CSV table of C-alpha atoms and ligand atoms in Angstrom, one decimal:
chain,number,residue,atom,x,y,z
A,1,MET,CA,-0.3,0.3,0.2
A,2,GLN,CA,2.9,2.6,1.2
A,3,ARG,CA,4.9,1.4,-2.4
A,4,ASP,CA,2.0,2.0,-4.2
A,5,THR,CA,1.4,5.7,-2.8
A,6,ALA,CA,5.4,6.4,-3.2
A,7,MET,CA,4.9,4.9,-6.8
A,8,MET,CA,1.8,7.5,-7.1
A,9,GLU,CA,3.7,10.3,-6.0
A,10,HIS,CA,6.7,9.8,-7.8
A,11,PHE,CA,4.5,9.2,-11.7
A,12,GLN,CA,2.8,12.6,-10.2
A,13,THR,CA,6.0,14.4,-9.7
A,14,MET,CA,7.4,13.4,-13.0
A,15,HIS,CA,4.1,14.6,-14.3
A,16,THR,CA,3.7,17.6,-13.5
A,17,LYS,CA,7.7,18.7,-12.9
A,18,GLY,CA,10.2,18.7,-15.5
A,19,PRO,CA,9.8,19.8,-18.5
A,20,ALA,CA,10.9,17.2,-20.8
A,21,VAL,CA,8.4,14.5,-19.9
A,22,GLN,CA,5.7,14.5,-23.0
A,23,PRO,CA,1.6,14.8,-21.7
A,24,ILE,CA,0.0,11.4,-21.6
A,25,SER,CA,-2.3,11.5,-25.0
A,26,ALA,CA,-5.7,12.3,-23.3
A,27,THR,CA,-9.4,11.0,-24.8
A,28,LYS,CA,-10.9,14.0,-26.8
A,29,MET,CA,-13.7,12.3,-28.2
A,30,GLN,CA,-14.8,8.8,-27.6
A,31,ALA,CA,-17.1,6.6,-29.8
A,32,GLU,CA,-19.3,4.2,-28.0
A,33,LYS,CA,-21.1,1.1,-30.1
A,34,VAL,CA,-22.2,4.3,-32.8
A,35,SER,CA,-24.4,3.1,-35.8
A,36,VAL,CA,-25.8,4.8,-38.8
A,37,HIS,CA,-29.0,3.8,-40.5
A,38,TYR,CA,-30.2,6.1,-43.4
A,39,GLY,CA,-33.5,4.7,-43.8
A,40,THR,CA,-33.6,0.9,-43.4
A,41,LYS,CA,-29.4,1.0,-44.7
A,42,GLN,CA,-27.0,0.5,-42.0
A,43,ALA,CA,-24.2,2.5,-43.0
A,44,LEU,CA,-22.1,2.1,-40.1
A,45,PHE,CA,-21.9,-1.0,-37.4
A,46,ASP,CA,-20.9,-0.4,-33.5
A,47,VAL,CA,-18.1,1.5,-34.7
A,48,ASP,CA,-15.7,2.1,-31.0
A,49,LEU,CA,-13.4,5.0,-31.4
A,50,ASP,CA,-11.1,7.3,-29.7
A,51,ILE,CA,-9.8,10.3,-30.9
A,52,LEU,CA,-6.7,11.6,-28.8
A,53,ASP,CA,-6.4,14.8,-27.6
A,54,ARG,CA,-4.1,17.1,-30.0
A,55,GLU,CA,-3.6,14.6,-32.5
A,56,VAL,CA,-4.3,13.6,-36.3
A,57,THR,CA,-6.2,11.0,-36.5
A,58,ALA,CA,-7.2,10.2,-40.2
A,59,LEU,CA,-10.0,7.6,-41.0
A,60,ILE,CA,-9.2,5.2,-44.3
A,61,GLY,CA,-10.9,3.1,-46.0
A,62,PRO,CA,-12.6,2.7,-49.4
A,63,SER,CA,-15.5,4.3,-50.9
A,64,GLY,CA,-18.7,3.5,-49.3
A,65,CYS,CA,-17.5,2.1,-46.1
A,66,GLY,CA,-19.4,5.0,-43.9
A,67,LYS,CA,-15.6,7.3,-43.3
A,68,SER,CA,-17.5,10.9,-44.1
A,69,THR,CA,-21.0,9.2,-42.2
A,70,PHE,CA,-18.6,8.8,-38.7
A,71,LEU,CA,-17.0,12.3,-39.3
A,72,ARG,CA,-20.3,13.9,-39.3
A,73,CYS,CA,-21.1,12.6,-36.4
A,74,LEU,CA,-18.8,13.9,-34.5
A,75,ASN,CA,-20.9,17.1,-34.9
A,76,ARG,CA,-23.9,16.5,-35.4
A,77,MET,CA,-23.7,16.9,-38.7
A,78,ASN,CA,-25.5,13.7,-40.0
A,79,ASP,CA,-28.6,15.8,-38.1
A,80,ALA,CA,-29.2,17.6,-41.0
A,81,ILE,CA,-30.4,14.6,-42.9
A,82,ALA,CA,-33.4,13.6,-42.8
A,83,SER,CA,-33.6,10.0,-42.7
A,84,ALA,CA,-29.9,9.4,-40.8
A,85,LYS,CA,-30.5,7.8,-37.9
A,86,VAL,CA,-27.3,7.8,-35.1
A,87,SER,CA,-27.3,5.4,-32.2
A,88,GLY,CA,-24.6,4.7,-29.5
A,89,LYS,CA,-23.0,7.3,-27.4
A,90,ILE,CA,-20.7,10.1,-28.5
A,91,THR,CA,-18.2,11.8,-25.5
A,92,LEU,CA,-16.7,14.9,-25.7
A,93,ASP,CA,-14.4,16.0,-22.8
A,94,GLY,CA,-16.4,12.9,-21.0
A,95,GLY,CA,-20.2,15.1,-22.1
A,96,ASP,CA,-22.2,13.7,-24.6
A,97,ILE,CA,-23.1,15.0,-27.6
A,98,TYR,CA,-26.1,13.6,-28.1
A,99,SER,CA,-27.8,15.0,-24.7
A,100,PRO,CA,-31.1,16.3,-24.9
A,101,GLY,CA,-30.3,20.0,-24.1
A,102,LEU,CA,-27.1,20.5,-25.7
A,103,ASP,CA,-26.9,23.5,-28.0
A,104,VAL,CA,-25.7,22.0,-31.5
A,105,VAL,CA,-24.6,25.2,-33.1
A,106,GLU,CA,-22.1,25.4,-29.9
A,107,LEU,CA,-21.1,22.1,-30.5
A,108,ARG,CA,-20.5,23.1,-33.9
A,109,ALA,CA,-18.1,25.6,-32.3
A,110,ARG,CA,-15.8,23.7,-30.4
A,111,VAL,CA,-16.1,20.8,-33.2
A,112,GLY,CA,-15.5,22.2,-36.5
A,113,MET,CA,-15.3,20.6,-40.5
A,114,VAL,CA,-13.9,21.6,-43.0
A,115,PHE,CA,-15.8,20.3,-46.3
A,116,GLN,CA,-13.9,18.5,-49.7
A,117,LYS,CA,-14.2,21.7,-51.7
A,118,PRO,CA,-13.8,24.6,-51.0
A,119,ASN,CA,-16.9,26.7,-49.9
A,120,PRO,CA,-16.2,29.8,-48.9
A,121,PHE,CA,-19.4,32.4,-48.4
A,122,PRO,CA,-20.6,34.8,-51.5
A,123,LYS,CA,-18.4,37.1,-48.7
A,124,SER,CA,-14.8,39.1,-48.8
A,125,ILE,CA,-12.1,37.4,-47.0
A,126,PHE,CA,-12.2,39.9,-43.9
A,127,ASP,CA,-16.5,38.7,-43.4
A,128,ASN,CA,-15.4,34.8,-44.4
A,129,VAL,CA,-13.4,34.5,-41.3
A,130,ALA,CA,-15.5,36.8,-39.1
A,131,TYR,CA,-19.0,35.6,-39.5
A,132,GLY,CA,-18.4,32.7,-37.1
A,133,PRO,CA,-16.7,34.8,-34.2
A,134,ARG,CA,-20.2,37.3,-34.9
A,135,ILE,CA,-22.8,35.3,-34.7
A,136,HIS,CA,-20.9,34.4,-31.4
A,137,GLY,CA,-20.6,37.2,-29.4
A,138,LEU,CA,-17.2,36.0,-29.9
A,139,ALA,CA,-16.1,39.8,-30.0
A,140,ARG,CA,-16.0,42.7,-27.9
A,141,ASN,CA,-15.3,45.5,-30.5
A,142,LYS,CA,-13.9,46.0,-33.9
A,143,SER,CA,-10.7,46.0,-33.2
A,144,ASP,CA,-11.4,42.9,-31.3
A,145,LEU,CA,-12.5,41.5,-34.5
A,146,GLN,CA,-9.8,42.9,-36.4
A,147,GLU,CA,-7.7,40.8,-34.4
A,148,ILE,CA,-9.4,37.2,-33.9
A,149,VAL,CA,-9.7,37.5,-37.5
A,150,VAL,CA,-6.8,38.2,-38.8
A,151,GLY,CA,-4.9,36.0,-36.7
A,152,SER,CA,-7.5,33.3,-37.8
A,153,LEU,CA,-5.8,34.0,-41.4
A,154,ARG,CA,-2.3,33.7,-40.3
A,155,LYS,CA,-2.8,30.4,-38.1
A,156,ALA,CA,-4.3,29.4,-41.1
A,157,GLY,CA,-0.5,30.5,-43.2
A,158,LEU,CA,-2.9,33.0,-45.7
A,159,TYR,CA,-2.8,36.0,-44.2
A,160,GLU,CA,0.8,37.4,-46.1
A,161,GLU,CA,-1.1,36.4,-49.3
A,162,VAL,CA,-4.1,38.3,-48.6
A,163,LYS,CA,-3.6,41.0,-46.3
A,164,ASP,CA,-4.0,44.0,-49.1
A,165,ARG,CA,-7.5,42.6,-50.6
A,166,LEU,CA,-9.0,41.4,-47.1
A,167,ASP,CA,-12.5,43.3,-48.7
A,168,GLU,CA,-12.2,41.4,-51.8
A,169,PRO,CA,-14.7,37.9,-52.1
A,170,GLY,CA,-13.3,35.1,-51.2
A,171,THR,CA,-14.2,33.1,-53.8
A,172,GLY,CA,-12.0,34.9,-56.0
A,173,LEU,CA,-9.0,33.2,-54.3
A,174,SER,CA,-7.3,30.5,-56.0
A,175,GLY,CA,-8.7,27.1,-54.8
A,176,GLY,CA,-5.6,26.0,-52.0
A,177,GLN,CA,-6.0,29.6,-50.7
A,178,GLN,CA,-10.0,29.2,-50.7
A,179,GLN,CA,-9.4,26.1,-48.3
A,180,ARG,CA,-6.7,28.1,-46.2
A,181,LEU,CA,-9.4,30.5,-46.3
A,182,CYS,CA,-12.0,28.2,-45.2
A,183,ILE,CA,-9.6,26.4,-42.3
A,184,ALA,CA,-9.0,30.4,-40.5
A,185,ARG,CA,-12.9,30.7,-41.4
A,186,ALA,CA,-13.4,27.6,-38.6
A,187,ILE,CA,-10.5,28.2,-36.5
A,188,ALA,CA,-11.5,31.8,-35.9
A,189,VAL,CA,-14.1,30.2,-33.4
A,190,SER,CA,-11.6,28.7,-31.0
A,191,PRO,CA,-12.5,25.0,-32.2
A,192,GLU,CA,-11.1,22.4,-29.9
A,193,VAL,CA,-11.5,19.4,-32.5
A,194,ILE,CA,-11.7,20.5,-36.2
A,195,LEU,CA,-12.9,17.7,-39.1
A,196,MET,CA,-11.5,17.3,-42.1
A,197,ASP,CA,-13.4,15.8,-45.0
A,198,GLU,CA,-10.7,15.0,-47.7
A,199,PRO,CA,-10.1,18.8,-47.5
A,200,CYS,CA,-7.1,18.0,-50.3
A,201,SER,CA,-8.9,16.0,-53.1
A,202,ALA,CA,-9.7,19.2,-55.0
A,203,LEU,CA,-5.9,20.4,-54.6
A,204,ASP,CA,-2.6,20.6,-56.5
A,205,PRO,CA,0.0,18.5,-54.7
A,206,ILE,CA,1.6,22.2,-53.9
A,207,ALA,CA,-1.9,23.4,-52.5
A,208,THR,CA,-2.0,19.9,-50.8
A,209,ALA,CA,1.6,20.2,-49.4
A,210,ARG,CA,0.3,23.5,-47.8
A,211,VAL,CA,-2.6,22.8,-46.4
A,212,GLU,CA,-0.5,19.4,-45.0
A,213,GLU,CA,2.2,21.4,-44.0
A,214,LEU,CA,-0.4,23.3,-42.0
A,215,ILE,CA,-2.4,20.5,-40.5
A,216,ASP,CA,0.8,19.5,-38.8
A,217,GLU,CA,0.7,23.0,-37.4
A,218,LEU,CA,-2.7,22.5,-36.3
A,219,LYS,CA,-2.4,19.8,-34.4
A,220,GLN,CA,-0.4,21.7,-31.3
A,221,ASN,CA,-3.2,23.8,-30.1
A,222,TYR,CA,-6.2,21.3,-32.1
A,223,THR,CA,-7.5,17.7,-32.3
A,224,ILE,CA,-7.8,17.2,-35.5
A,225,VAL,CA,-9.9,14.1,-37.4
A,226,ILE,CA,-8.7,14.2,-40.9
A,227,VAL,CA,-10.6,11.8,-44.2
A,228,THR,CA,-8.9,10.8,-46.8
A,229,HIS,CA,-8.5,8.5,-49.9
A,230,SER,CA,-3.9,9.5,-50.1
A,231,MET,CA,-2.2,7.0,-48.2
A,232,GLN,CA,0.7,8.6,-48.7
A,233,GLN,CA,-1.3,11.5,-46.7
A,234,ALA,CA,-2.4,9.7,-43.8
A,235,ALA,CA,1.1,8.4,-43.4
A,236,ARG,CA,2.2,12.1,-43.6
A,237,VAL,CA,-0.1,13.8,-41.5
A,238,SER,CA,-1.6,11.6,-38.7
A,239,GLN,CA,-0.4,10.0,-36.0
A,240,ARG,CA,-3.2,7.4,-35.6
A,241,THR,CA,-4.7,5.6,-38.8
A,242,ALA,CA,-8.5,4.1,-38.1
A,243,MET,CA,-9.3,1.8,-41.1
A,244,PHE,CA,-13.4,1.3,-42.0
A,245,HIS,CA,-14.7,-1.1,-44.2
A,246,LEU,CA,-18.1,-2.1,-45.4
A,247,GLY,CA,-19.7,0.3,-42.2
A,248,TYR,CA,-17.1,-1.2,-39.9
A,249,LEU,CA,-13.8,-0.3,-37.9
A,250,VAL,CA,-11.3,-2.6,-39.2
A,251,GLU,CA,-8.6,-1.4,-36.6
A,252,VAL,CA,-7.0,1.7,-35.2
A,253,GLY,CA,-3.8,2.0,-34.5
A,254,PRO,CA,-0.9,4.1,-34.7
A,255,THR,CA,-0.5,5.4,-38.2
A,256,GLU,CA,4.0,3.8,-38.2
A,257,LYS,CA,1.9,0.6,-37.7
A,258,MET,CA,-0.6,0.9,-39.1
A,259,PHE,CA,1.2,1.1,-42.4
A,260,SER,CA,4.2,-1.3,-41.8
A,261,ASN,CA,2.4,-3.6,-40.1
A,262,PRO,CA,-0.9,-4.1,-39.7
A,263,ASP,CA,-2.9,-6.5,-38.1
A,264,ASP,CA,-5.7,-7.2,-40.8
A,265,LYS,CA,-5.8,-8.5,-43.8
A,266,ARG,CA,-8.3,-5.8,-44.7
A,267,THR,CA,-6.5,-3.4,-44.0
A,268,GLN,CA,-3.4,-5.4,-45.6
A,269,ASP,CA,-5.2,-5.1,-49.0
A,270,TYR,CA,-6.2,-2.2,-48.6
A,271,ILE,CA,-2.8,-0.2,-48.3
A,272,THR,CA,-1.0,-1.8,-50.6
A,273,GLY,CA,-4.1,-1.0,-52.9
A,274,ARG,CA,-5.5,-4.2,-53.5
A,275,PHE,CA,-8.7,-2.9,-53.5
A,276,GLY,CA,-10.4,0.2,-52.9
B,1,ATP,N1,-27.7,11.4,-47.6
B,1,ATP,C1,-27.6,9.7,-47.3
B,1,ATP,N2,-28.1,9.0,-47.9
B,1,ATP,C2,-28.8,7.7,-47.7
B,1,ATP,N3,-26.9,7.2,-47.8
B,1,ATP,C3,-26.2,8.0,-47.8
B,1,ATP,C4,-26.2,9.3,-47.2
B,1,ATP,N4,-24.5,9.4,-47.4
B,1,ATP,C5,-24.4,8.6,-47.1
B,1,ATP,N5,-24.8,7.3,-47.5
B,1,ATP,C6,-24.8,5.6,-47.8
B,1,ATP,O1,-24.2,5.5,-46.6
B,1,ATP,C7,-23.1,4.6,-46.9
B,1,ATP,C8,-21.3,5.0,-46.5
B,1,ATP,O2,-21.5,6.5,-46.8
B,1,ATP,P1,-20.2,7.8,-46.3
B,1,ATP,O3,-20.3,8.4,-47.7
B,1,ATP,O4,-20.1,7.6,-45.4
B,1,ATP,O5,-18.8,7.0,-46.9
B,1,ATP,P2,-17.7,7.3,-47.7
B,1,ATP,O6,-16.5,6.4,-46.5
B,1,ATP,O7,-16.9,8.8,-46.9
B,1,ATP,O8,-17.3,7.2,-49.1
B,1,ATP,P3,-16.1,8.3,-50.0
B,1,ATP,O9,-14.6,7.7,-49.5
B,1,ATP,O10,-16.9,8.0,-51.0
B,1,ATP,O11,-16.6,9.5,-49.6
B,1,ATP,C9,-22.6,4.5,-49.2
B,1,ATP,O12,-23.6,3.3,-48.6
B,1,ATP,C10,-23.5,5.4,-49.0
B,1,ATP,O13,-24.1,5.3,-49.4
B,2,MG,MG1,-16.6,10.6,-48.0
């Protein structure tokens, strides 16, 4: 008993003092037995998956396996699809995101989303980024708002390219710039988690590389879940990879292991291009 206490103290010391000690990865979001039906068709089957804090989790698997469906469960975007019925439990910092009293608008500020096709609003670059902070009342005055917009554009690696034309339409930017604008828009409300559904599939290799670098930087401050069809991208940007197949989570593990020595033959077949 005494020894246990001493050991506990030792661990606590290890984890509170000493700058070299890495924080233990905490679970940011947890999915338990998540199933989704669209009408009578079941698209996801009892998915259990932990999303770890300040890591990039990649969701991979062949087309139609349920990656986007699962991603949309994480900020209740499936609520907008009339035929979709979600069951099971999903928590954010331990709190049930499907609990009846929950404010979905607030949830989506905490769990933001970036889509496959860049979708800036038909507004100026400034107003695209200012939109969220305005509706959530995050800025006390104009200079506050200015600071949030500039800060978000900087974090999205776009500020230098657009600082002289903040009043011009966001839709006038290149595809890669538009996607970084959408990332700036997501960041502007200080989310904790950012969901990205194939964020680079409409981008050329240079714009893709820029967004991948950005994802790598963003993981210092945000938890990121990214759906990708590119094995190279999953290997480059993620720390954990989850493989889906026909609505089932096949396996999840450290990305390095998933790409070098997966446990499941379906993962092996998929990453070596045998199907999908
Ligand atoms: N809005 C919807 N209504 C009905 N069925 C849907 C809807 N969205 C997805 N599905 C079905 O659910 C299953 C999973 O689809 P989902 O879009 O999640 O797959 P995915 O893994 O993201 O595929 P992809 O890689 O092609 O984007 C598929 O069979 C799909 O046809
Ligand atoms: Mg999809």
